[in-house]
Coordinates of C-alpha atoms in Angstrom, one line a residue:
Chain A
X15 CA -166.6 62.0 -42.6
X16 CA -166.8 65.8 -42.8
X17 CA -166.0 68.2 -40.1
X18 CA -169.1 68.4 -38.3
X19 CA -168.1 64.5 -37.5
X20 CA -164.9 64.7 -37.0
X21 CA -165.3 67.0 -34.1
X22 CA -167.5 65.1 -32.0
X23 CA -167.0 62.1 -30.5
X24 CA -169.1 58.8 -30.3
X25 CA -170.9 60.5 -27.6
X26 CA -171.6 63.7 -29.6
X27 CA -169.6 65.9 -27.7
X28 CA -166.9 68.3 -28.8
X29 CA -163.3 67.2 -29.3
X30 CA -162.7 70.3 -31.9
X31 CA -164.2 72.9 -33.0
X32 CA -163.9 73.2 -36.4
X33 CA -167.5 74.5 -37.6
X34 CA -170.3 75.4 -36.5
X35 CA -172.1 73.7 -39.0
X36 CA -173.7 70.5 -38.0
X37 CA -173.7 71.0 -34.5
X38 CA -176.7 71.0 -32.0
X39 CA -178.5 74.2 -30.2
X40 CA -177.6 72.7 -26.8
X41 CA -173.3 72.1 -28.5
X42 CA -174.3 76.3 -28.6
X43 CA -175.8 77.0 -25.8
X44 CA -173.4 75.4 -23.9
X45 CA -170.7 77.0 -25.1
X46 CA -172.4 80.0 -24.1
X47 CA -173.7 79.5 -20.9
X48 CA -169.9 78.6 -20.1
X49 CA -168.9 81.7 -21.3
X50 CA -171.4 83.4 -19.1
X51 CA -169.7 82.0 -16.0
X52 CA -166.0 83.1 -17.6
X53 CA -166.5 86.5 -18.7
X54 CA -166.4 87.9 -14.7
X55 CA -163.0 86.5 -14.9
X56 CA -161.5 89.4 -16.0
X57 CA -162.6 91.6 -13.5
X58 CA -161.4 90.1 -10.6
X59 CA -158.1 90.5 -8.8
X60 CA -156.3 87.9 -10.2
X61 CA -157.6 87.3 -14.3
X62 CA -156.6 83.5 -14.3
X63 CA -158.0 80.3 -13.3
X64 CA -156.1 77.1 -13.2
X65 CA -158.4 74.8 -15.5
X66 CA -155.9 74.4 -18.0
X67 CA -152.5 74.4 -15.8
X68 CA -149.8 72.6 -17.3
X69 CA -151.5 72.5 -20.8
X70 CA -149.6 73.7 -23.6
X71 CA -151.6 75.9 -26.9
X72 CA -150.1 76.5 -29.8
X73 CA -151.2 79.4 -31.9
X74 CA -150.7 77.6 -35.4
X75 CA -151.2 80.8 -37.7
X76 CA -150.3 80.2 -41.1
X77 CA -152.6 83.7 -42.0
X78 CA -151.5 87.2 -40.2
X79 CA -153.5 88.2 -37.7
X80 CA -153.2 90.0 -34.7
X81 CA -157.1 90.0 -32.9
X82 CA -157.7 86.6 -33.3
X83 CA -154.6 85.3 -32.3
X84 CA -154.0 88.1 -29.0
X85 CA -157.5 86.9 -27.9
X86 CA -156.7 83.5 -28.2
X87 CA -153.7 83.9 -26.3
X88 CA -155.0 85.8 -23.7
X89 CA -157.9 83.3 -23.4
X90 CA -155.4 80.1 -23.0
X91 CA -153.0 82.3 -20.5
X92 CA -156.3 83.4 -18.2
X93 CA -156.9 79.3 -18.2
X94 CA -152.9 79.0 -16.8
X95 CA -151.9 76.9 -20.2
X96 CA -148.9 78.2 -21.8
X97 CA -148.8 79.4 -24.8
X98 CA -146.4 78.9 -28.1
X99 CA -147.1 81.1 -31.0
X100 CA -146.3 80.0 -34.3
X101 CA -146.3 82.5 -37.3
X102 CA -145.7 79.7 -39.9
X103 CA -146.0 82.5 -43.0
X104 CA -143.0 83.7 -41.7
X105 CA -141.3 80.6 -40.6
X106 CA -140.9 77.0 -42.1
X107 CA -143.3 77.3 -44.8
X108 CA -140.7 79.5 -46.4
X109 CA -138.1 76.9 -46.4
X110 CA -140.6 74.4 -47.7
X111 CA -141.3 72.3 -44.5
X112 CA -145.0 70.6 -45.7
X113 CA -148.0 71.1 -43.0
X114 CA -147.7 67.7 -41.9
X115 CA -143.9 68.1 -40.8
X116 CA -144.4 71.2 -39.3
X117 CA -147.2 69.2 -37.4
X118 CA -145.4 66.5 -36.6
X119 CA -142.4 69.0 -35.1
X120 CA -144.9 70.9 -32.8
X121 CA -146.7 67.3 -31.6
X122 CA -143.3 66.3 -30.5
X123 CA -143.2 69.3 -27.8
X124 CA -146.0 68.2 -26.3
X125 CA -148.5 70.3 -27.0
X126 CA -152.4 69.8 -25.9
X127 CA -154.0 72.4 -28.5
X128 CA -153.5 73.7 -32.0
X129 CA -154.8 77.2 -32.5
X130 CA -155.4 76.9 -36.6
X131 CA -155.6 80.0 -39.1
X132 CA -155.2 79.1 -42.6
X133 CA -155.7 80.7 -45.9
X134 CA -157.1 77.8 -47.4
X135 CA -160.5 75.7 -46.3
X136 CA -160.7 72.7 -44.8
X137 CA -156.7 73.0 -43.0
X138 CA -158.1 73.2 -39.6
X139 CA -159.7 69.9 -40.3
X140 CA -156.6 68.3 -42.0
X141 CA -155.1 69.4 -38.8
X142 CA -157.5 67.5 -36.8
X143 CA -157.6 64.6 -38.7
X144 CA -153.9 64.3 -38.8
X145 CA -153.1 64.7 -34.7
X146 CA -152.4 62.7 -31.6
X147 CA -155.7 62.1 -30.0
X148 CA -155.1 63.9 -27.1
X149 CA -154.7 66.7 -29.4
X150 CA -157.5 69.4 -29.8
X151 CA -157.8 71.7 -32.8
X152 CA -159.7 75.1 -33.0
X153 CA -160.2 76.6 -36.1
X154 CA -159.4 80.8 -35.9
X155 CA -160.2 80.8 -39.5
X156 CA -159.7 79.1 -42.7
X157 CA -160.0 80.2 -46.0
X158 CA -163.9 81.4 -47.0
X159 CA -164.8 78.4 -44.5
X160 CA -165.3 79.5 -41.5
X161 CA -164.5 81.1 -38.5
X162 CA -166.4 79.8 -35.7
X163 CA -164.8 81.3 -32.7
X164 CA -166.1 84.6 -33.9
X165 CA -169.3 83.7 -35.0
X166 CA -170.1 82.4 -30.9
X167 CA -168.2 85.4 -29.8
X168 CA -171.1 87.1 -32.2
X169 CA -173.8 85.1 -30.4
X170 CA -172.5 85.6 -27.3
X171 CA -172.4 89.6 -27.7
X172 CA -176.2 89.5 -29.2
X173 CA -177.7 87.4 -26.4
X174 CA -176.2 89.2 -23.8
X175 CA -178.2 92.2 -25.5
X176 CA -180.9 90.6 -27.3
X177 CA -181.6 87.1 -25.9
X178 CA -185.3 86.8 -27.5
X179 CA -183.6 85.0 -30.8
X180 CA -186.8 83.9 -32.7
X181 CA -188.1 87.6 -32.9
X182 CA -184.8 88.6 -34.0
X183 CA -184.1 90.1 -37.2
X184 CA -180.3 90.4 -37.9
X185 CA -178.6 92.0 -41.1
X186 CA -175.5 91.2 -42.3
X187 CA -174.3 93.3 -44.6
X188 CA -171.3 93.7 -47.1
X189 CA -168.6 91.0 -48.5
X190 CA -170.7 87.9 -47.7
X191 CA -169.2 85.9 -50.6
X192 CA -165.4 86.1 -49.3
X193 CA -166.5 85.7 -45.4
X194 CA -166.2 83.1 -43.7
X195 CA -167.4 85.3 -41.0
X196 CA -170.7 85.5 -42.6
X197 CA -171.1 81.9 -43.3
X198 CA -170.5 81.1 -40.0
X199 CA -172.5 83.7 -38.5
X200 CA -176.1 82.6 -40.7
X201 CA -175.2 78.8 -39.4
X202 CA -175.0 79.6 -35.9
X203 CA -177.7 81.8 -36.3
X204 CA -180.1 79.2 -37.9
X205 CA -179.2 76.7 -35.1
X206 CA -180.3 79.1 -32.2
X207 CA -183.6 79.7 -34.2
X208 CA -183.1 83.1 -35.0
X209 CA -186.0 84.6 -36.4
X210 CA -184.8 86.4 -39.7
X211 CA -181.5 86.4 -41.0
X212 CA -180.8 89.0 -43.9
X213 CA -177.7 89.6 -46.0
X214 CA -177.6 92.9 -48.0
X215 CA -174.7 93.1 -50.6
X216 CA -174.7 93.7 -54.8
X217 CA -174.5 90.7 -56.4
X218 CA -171.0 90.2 -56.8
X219 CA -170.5 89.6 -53.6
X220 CA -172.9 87.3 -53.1
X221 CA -172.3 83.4 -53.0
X222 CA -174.5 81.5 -55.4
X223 CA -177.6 80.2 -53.7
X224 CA -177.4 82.3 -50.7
X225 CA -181.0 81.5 -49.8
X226 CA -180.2 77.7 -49.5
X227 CA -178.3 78.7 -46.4
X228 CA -180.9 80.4 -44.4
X229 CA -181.3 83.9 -45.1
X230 CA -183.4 86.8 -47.2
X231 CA -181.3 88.3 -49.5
X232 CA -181.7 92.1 -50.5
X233 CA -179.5 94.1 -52.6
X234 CA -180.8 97.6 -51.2
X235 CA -179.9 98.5 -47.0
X236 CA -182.3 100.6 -48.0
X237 CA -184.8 98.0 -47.5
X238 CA -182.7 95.1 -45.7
X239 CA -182.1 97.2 -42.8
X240 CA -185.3 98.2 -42.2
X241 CA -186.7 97.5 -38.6
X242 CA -183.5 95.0 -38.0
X243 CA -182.6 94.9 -34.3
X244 CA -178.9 93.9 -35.0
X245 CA -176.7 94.8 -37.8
X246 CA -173.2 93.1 -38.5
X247 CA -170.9 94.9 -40.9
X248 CA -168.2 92.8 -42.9
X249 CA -164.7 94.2 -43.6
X250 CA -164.4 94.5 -46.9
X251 CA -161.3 93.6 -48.3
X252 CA -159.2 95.7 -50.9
X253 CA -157.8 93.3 -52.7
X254 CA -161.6 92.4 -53.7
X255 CA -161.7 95.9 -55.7
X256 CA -158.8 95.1 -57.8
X257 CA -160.2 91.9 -58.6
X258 CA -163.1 94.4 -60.3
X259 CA -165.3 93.0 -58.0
X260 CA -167.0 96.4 -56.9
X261 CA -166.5 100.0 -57.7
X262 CA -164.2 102.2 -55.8
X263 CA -164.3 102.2 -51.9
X264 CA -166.3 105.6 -51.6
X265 CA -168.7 104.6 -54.4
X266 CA -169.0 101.4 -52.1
X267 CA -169.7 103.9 -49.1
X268 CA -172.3 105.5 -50.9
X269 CA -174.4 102.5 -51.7
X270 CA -173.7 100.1 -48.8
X271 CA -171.7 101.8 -45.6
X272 CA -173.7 102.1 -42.7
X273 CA -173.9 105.3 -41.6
X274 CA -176.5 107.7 -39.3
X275 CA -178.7 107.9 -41.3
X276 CA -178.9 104.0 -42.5
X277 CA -179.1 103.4 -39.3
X278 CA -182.3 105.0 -39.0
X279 CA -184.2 102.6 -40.8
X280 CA -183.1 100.1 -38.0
X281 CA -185.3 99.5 -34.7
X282 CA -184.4 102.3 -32.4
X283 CA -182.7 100.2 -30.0
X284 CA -180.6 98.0 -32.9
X285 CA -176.7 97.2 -31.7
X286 CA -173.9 97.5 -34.5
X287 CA -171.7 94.7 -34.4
X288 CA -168.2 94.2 -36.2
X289 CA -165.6 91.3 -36.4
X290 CA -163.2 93.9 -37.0
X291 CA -160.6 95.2 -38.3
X292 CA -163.0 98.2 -39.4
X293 CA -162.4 100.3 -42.3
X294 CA -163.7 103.5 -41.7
X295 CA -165.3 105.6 -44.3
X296 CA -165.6 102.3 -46.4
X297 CA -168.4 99.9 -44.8
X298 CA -169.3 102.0 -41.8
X299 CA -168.6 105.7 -40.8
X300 CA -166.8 106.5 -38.0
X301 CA -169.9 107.8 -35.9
X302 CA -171.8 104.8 -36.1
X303 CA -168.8 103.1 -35.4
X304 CA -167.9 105.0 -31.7
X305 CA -171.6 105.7 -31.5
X306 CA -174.0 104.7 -28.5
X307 CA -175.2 101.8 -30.8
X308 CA -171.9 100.2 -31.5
X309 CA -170.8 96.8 -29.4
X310 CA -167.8 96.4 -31.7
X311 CA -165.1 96.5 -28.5
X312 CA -167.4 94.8 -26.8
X313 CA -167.4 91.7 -29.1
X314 CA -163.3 92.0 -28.9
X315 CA -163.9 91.4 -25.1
X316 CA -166.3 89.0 -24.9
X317 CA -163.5 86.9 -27.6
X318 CA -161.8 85.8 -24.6
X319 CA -164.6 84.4 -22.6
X320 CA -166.2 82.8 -25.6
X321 CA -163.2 81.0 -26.8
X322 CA -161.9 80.2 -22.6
X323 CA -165.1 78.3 -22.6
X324 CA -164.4 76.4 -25.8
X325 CA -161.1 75.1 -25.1
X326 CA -161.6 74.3 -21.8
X327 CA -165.1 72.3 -23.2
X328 CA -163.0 70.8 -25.4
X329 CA -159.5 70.0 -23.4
X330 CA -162.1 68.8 -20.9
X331 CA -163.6 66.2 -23.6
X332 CA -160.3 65.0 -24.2
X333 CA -159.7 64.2 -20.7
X334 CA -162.4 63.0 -20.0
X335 CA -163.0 58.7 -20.6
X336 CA -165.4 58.1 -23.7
X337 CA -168.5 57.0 -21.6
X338 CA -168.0 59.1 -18.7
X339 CA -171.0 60.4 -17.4
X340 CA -171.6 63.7 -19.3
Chain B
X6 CA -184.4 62.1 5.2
X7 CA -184.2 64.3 7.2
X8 CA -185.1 68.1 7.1
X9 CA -182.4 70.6 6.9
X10 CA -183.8 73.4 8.2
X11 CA -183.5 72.5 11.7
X12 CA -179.8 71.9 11.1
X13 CA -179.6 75.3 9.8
X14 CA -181.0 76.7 13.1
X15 CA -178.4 74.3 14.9
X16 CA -176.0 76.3 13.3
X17 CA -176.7 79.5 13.6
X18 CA -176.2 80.2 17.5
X19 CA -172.1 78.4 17.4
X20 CA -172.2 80.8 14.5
X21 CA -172.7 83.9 16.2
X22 CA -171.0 83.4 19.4
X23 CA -167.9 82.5 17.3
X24 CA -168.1 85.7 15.2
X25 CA -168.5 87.6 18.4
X26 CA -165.6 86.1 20.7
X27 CA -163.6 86.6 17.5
X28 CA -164.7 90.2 17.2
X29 CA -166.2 90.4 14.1
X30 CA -168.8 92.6 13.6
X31 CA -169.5 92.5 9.9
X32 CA -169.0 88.8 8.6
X33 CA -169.7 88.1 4.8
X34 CA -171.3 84.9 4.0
X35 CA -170.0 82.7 0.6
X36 CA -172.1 79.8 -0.1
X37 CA -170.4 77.3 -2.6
X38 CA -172.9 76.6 -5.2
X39 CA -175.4 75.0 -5.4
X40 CA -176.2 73.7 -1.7
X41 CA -173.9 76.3 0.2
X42 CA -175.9 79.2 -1.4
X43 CA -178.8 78.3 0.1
X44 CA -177.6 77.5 3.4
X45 CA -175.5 80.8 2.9
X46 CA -178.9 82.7 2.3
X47 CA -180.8 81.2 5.6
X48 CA -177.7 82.1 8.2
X49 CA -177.7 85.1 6.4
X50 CA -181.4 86.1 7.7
X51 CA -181.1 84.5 10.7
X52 CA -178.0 86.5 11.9
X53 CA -179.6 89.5 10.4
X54 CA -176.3 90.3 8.2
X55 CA -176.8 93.4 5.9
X56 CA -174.2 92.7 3.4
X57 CA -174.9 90.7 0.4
X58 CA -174.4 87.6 0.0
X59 CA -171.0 86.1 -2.3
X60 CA -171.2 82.7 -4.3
X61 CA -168.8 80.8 -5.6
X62 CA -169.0 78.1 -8.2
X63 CA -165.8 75.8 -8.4
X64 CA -166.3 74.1 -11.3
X65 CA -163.2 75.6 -13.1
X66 CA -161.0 75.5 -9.9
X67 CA -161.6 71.6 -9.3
X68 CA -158.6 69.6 -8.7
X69 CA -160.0 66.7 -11.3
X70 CA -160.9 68.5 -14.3
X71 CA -158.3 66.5 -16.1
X72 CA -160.6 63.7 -15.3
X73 CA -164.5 65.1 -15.7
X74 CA -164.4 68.0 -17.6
X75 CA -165.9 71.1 -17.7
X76 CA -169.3 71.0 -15.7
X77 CA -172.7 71.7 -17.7
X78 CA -174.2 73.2 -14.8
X79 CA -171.4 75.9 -14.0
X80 CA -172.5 79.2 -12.9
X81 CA -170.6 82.9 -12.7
X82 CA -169.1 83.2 -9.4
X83 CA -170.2 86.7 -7.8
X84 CA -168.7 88.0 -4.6
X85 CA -170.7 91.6 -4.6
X86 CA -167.9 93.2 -2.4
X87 CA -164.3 93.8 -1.7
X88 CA -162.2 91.0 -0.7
X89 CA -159.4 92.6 0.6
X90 CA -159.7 92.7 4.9
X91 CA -163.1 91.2 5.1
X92 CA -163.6 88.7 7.0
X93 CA -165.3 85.6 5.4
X94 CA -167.8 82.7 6.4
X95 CA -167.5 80.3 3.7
X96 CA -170.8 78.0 3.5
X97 CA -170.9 74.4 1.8
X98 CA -173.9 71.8 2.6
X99 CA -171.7 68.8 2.9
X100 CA -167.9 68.7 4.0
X101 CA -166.5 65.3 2.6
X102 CA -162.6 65.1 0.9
X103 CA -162.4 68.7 1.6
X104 CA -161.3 69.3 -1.9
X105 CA -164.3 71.3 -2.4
X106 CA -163.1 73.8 0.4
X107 CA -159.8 73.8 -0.9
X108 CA -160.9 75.0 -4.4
X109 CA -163.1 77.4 -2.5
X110 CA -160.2 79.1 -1.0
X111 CA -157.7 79.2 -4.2
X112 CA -160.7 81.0 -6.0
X113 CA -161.6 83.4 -3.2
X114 CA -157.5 84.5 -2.8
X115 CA -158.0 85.1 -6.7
X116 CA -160.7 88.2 -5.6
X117 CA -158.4 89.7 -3.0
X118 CA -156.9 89.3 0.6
X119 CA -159.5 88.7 2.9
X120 CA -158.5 89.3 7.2
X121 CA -159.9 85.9 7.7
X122 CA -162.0 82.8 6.0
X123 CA -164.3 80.7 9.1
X124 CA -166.2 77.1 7.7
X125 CA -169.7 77.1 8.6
X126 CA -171.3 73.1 7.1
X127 CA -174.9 71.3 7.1
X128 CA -173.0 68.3 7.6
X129 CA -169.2 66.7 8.0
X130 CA -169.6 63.6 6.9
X131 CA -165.9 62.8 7.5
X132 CA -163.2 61.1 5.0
X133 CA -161.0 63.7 4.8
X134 CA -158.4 63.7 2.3
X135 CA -156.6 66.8 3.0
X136 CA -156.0 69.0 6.4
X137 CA -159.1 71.0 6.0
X138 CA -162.2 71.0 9.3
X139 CA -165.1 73.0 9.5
X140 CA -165.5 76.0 12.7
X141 CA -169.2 75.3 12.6
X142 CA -170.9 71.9 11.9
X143 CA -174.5 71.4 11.5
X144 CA -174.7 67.5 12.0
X145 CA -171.8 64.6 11.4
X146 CA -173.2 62.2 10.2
X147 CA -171.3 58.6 10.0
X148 CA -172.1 57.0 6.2
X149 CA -170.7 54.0 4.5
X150 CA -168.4 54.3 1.5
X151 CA -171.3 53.4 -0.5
X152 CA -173.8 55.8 0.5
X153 CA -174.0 59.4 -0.2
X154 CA -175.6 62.3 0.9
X155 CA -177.1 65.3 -0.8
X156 CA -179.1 68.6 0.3
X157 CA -181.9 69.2 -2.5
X158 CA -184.0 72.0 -2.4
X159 CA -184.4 75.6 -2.4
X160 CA -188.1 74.9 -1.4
X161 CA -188.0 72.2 1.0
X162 CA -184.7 72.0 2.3
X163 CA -184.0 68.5 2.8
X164 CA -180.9 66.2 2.9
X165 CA -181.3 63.1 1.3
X166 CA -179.3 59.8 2.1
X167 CA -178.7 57.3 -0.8
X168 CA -177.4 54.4 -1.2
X169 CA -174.8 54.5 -4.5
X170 CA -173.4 51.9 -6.3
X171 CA -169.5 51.7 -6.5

């Protein structure tokens, strides 16, 4: 059973979300629409509802992070669970606990949901396999797997924006070999029928048989960006350049960072997106970045509605009787 | 089944003499999704209320999520005004447990404070499982556990009495 299976139950619907891979247009659009009825949340008054009252999260994070995991918290507090963060890099692993012990620990505190971020692929899914039934387990990123959280959180920001997604041409642009980001972007992507999907990056940072996944490759933003009406910058990560991956970070600038004039060659109306943390100067320049064109807060924002509306889809599942009415 | 919008006409007229032996000049209307909107929407014209109307989806406010989930059909809740000292005529088609009403409330005392909240209903259908009773009532109707009632629509309006199986 891989994870696509795993985190649906016999009546196809979501018990984790582990990937977006696998999963149906309407699993998407669902989690999507219930965003849409979330996101006024935070404007009101009071920024909580009490879906998930007396529900307890866990932010499992076994990788640093400080986005993912605020949003996440801030997403299970405005749906009244409480909340346990867990920084296991700095915790049990170090006195040699193994995953499974440290999972066992946290199930007996009676938890309802495991937050996962791991360095390595597939742990989200261990997890999953591994806990109480009751449990639910959302993957916030594992290894170059996948981070599906921010790849709705993506499609959430470019519907909002640009919900016509079969005349859409989206670039992605940068470290698409390393990103899980990426790879769970082009899936999600492919399953709401987008109509092009291009990545733009040398070759060394290209995963083998890129094309089997969905999208156009070009080497050149001179030409990949051309006439794109969304562009999505990676980070690109440091430690990639001492692996001799790529030249320095300013000859990297030179060729790839999206800049003013880059931008150009995109539609006139084109949104800049970014799953952040940006470098600037290194894959996009700081006036594209605060420019008129950039949604990159905006997608920080819309984090907490996207991922309300998946764990309360997916608490709900749990609750509800396998062959309840849907 | 029988059509609604003579119902709705029955309650307009308690409507507005309550409002105006409580001395309230500028009433909001809420209609609770889906069949309160649209209930909402008709007294709204008929009382010839200038201020927009609010709507309220309870889906996340539901007292048995723990049991059916999260609803596929849930909609944003929009109340296009300030809370705080208004005072509020929620709308629902049909009053039943009152659990509905209840939800209603918690979410609107989410927004703000409002001076006060009135009931307006197409129908009380009784079986009240907590202390909640509508100020204005279109018709009660008397049903058997096993039958149900629903208000379809927008375009006719019309309340539809089934029989359900249990």
């Amino acid at each position: 059973m891989s994870a696509t299976h795993i985190q649906l139950d016999s009546h196809g619907r979501l018990l984790h979300f582990l990937t977006v891979e696998g999963l149906t247009r309407r699993h998407l659009t669902d989690i999507l629409d219930t965003a849409e009825s979330l996101r006024g949340v935070a404007e009101r008054r009071v920024k909580k509802l009490p879906t998930l009252h007396g529900k307890t999260v866990v932010n499992l994070f076994f990788e640093a992070s400080t986005r993912t995991r605020t949003t996440f918290e801030l997403a299970a507090k405005r749906l009244s669970a409480d909340v346990l963060n867990l920084n296991i890099a700095t915790s049990s692993a170090v006195k040699g606990e193994s995953l499974l012990d440290t999972l066992r620990n946290i199930e007996a505190m009676q938890c309802d949901m495991f937050v996962v971020r791991h360095e390595q692929s597939g742990a989200a899914e261990f997890i999953a396999r591994h806990v109480k039934p009751h449990i639910a387990v959302l993957n916030a990123g594992d290894g170059r797997h996948a981070h599906p959280t921010q790849a709705m959180l993506d499609m959430f920001t470019i519907r909002r924006h640009k919900p016509d997604f079969p005349h859409l041409q989206i670039a992605i642009v940068g470290d698409i070999l390393h990103s899980r980001v990426a790879r769970s972007l082009i899936h999600a992507l492919n399953i709401l029928g987008a109509g092009e999907i291009r990545v733009i990056a040398p070759r060394t940072l290209l995963p083998a048989q890129v094309e089997t996944l969905g999208a156009r490759v070009f080497y050149d933003p001179g030409q990949g960006l051309r006439d794109v009406d969304v562009v999505v910058m990676l980070r690109l990560q440091k430690e990639r350049m001492e692996r001799a991956l790529l030249p320095t970070e300013q000859e990297f600038f030179q060729r790839y960072g999206l800049t003013e004039d880059r931008l150009a060659l995109a539609k006139p109306d084109a949104i800049v997106m970014h799953p952040g943390p940006i470098n600037r100067g290194v894959e996009i320049d700081s006036r594209v970045a605060d420019g008129p064109r950039s949604v990159i807060l905006e997608q920080v924002t819309n984090g907490i509605a996207v991922r309300m509306a998946i764990m309360s889809i997916t608490l709900g599942n749990h609750a509800r009787p396998a062959g309840g009415t849907v | 089944m029988r059509d609604a919008e003579s119902l709705i006409e029955a309650m307009a007229d308690p409507l507005r003499d309550l409002l105006a032996a409580r001395g309230i000049a500028e009433p909001v209307l809420v209609g609770i999704h889906t069949g309160g909107v649209w209930i909402a929407e008709r007294l709204r014209q008929r009382l010839g209320i200038a201020a927009p109307l609010g709507q309220l989806d309870i889906s996340f406010y539901r007292d048995d999520f723990s049991r059916i989930g999260v609803n596929r059909q849930v909609r944003p809740s929009e109340l296009p005004f300030d809370v705080d000292g208004r005072h509020l005529v929620l709308v629902d088609d049909v009053l039943n447990t009152g659990r509905t009403v209840r939800a209603a409330l918690n979410e609107l005392f989410d927004y703000g404070r409002p001076a006060s909240v009135l009931l307006a209903v197409l129908v009380d259908r009784g079986g009240r499982q907590l202390p909640i009773e509508a100020n204005v009532v279109g018709a009660r109707l008397k049903l058997m556990a096993d039958q149900e009632v629903q208000l379809t629509g927008p375009e006719p309006l019309q309340l539809v009495i089934q029989q359900i199986t249990l």
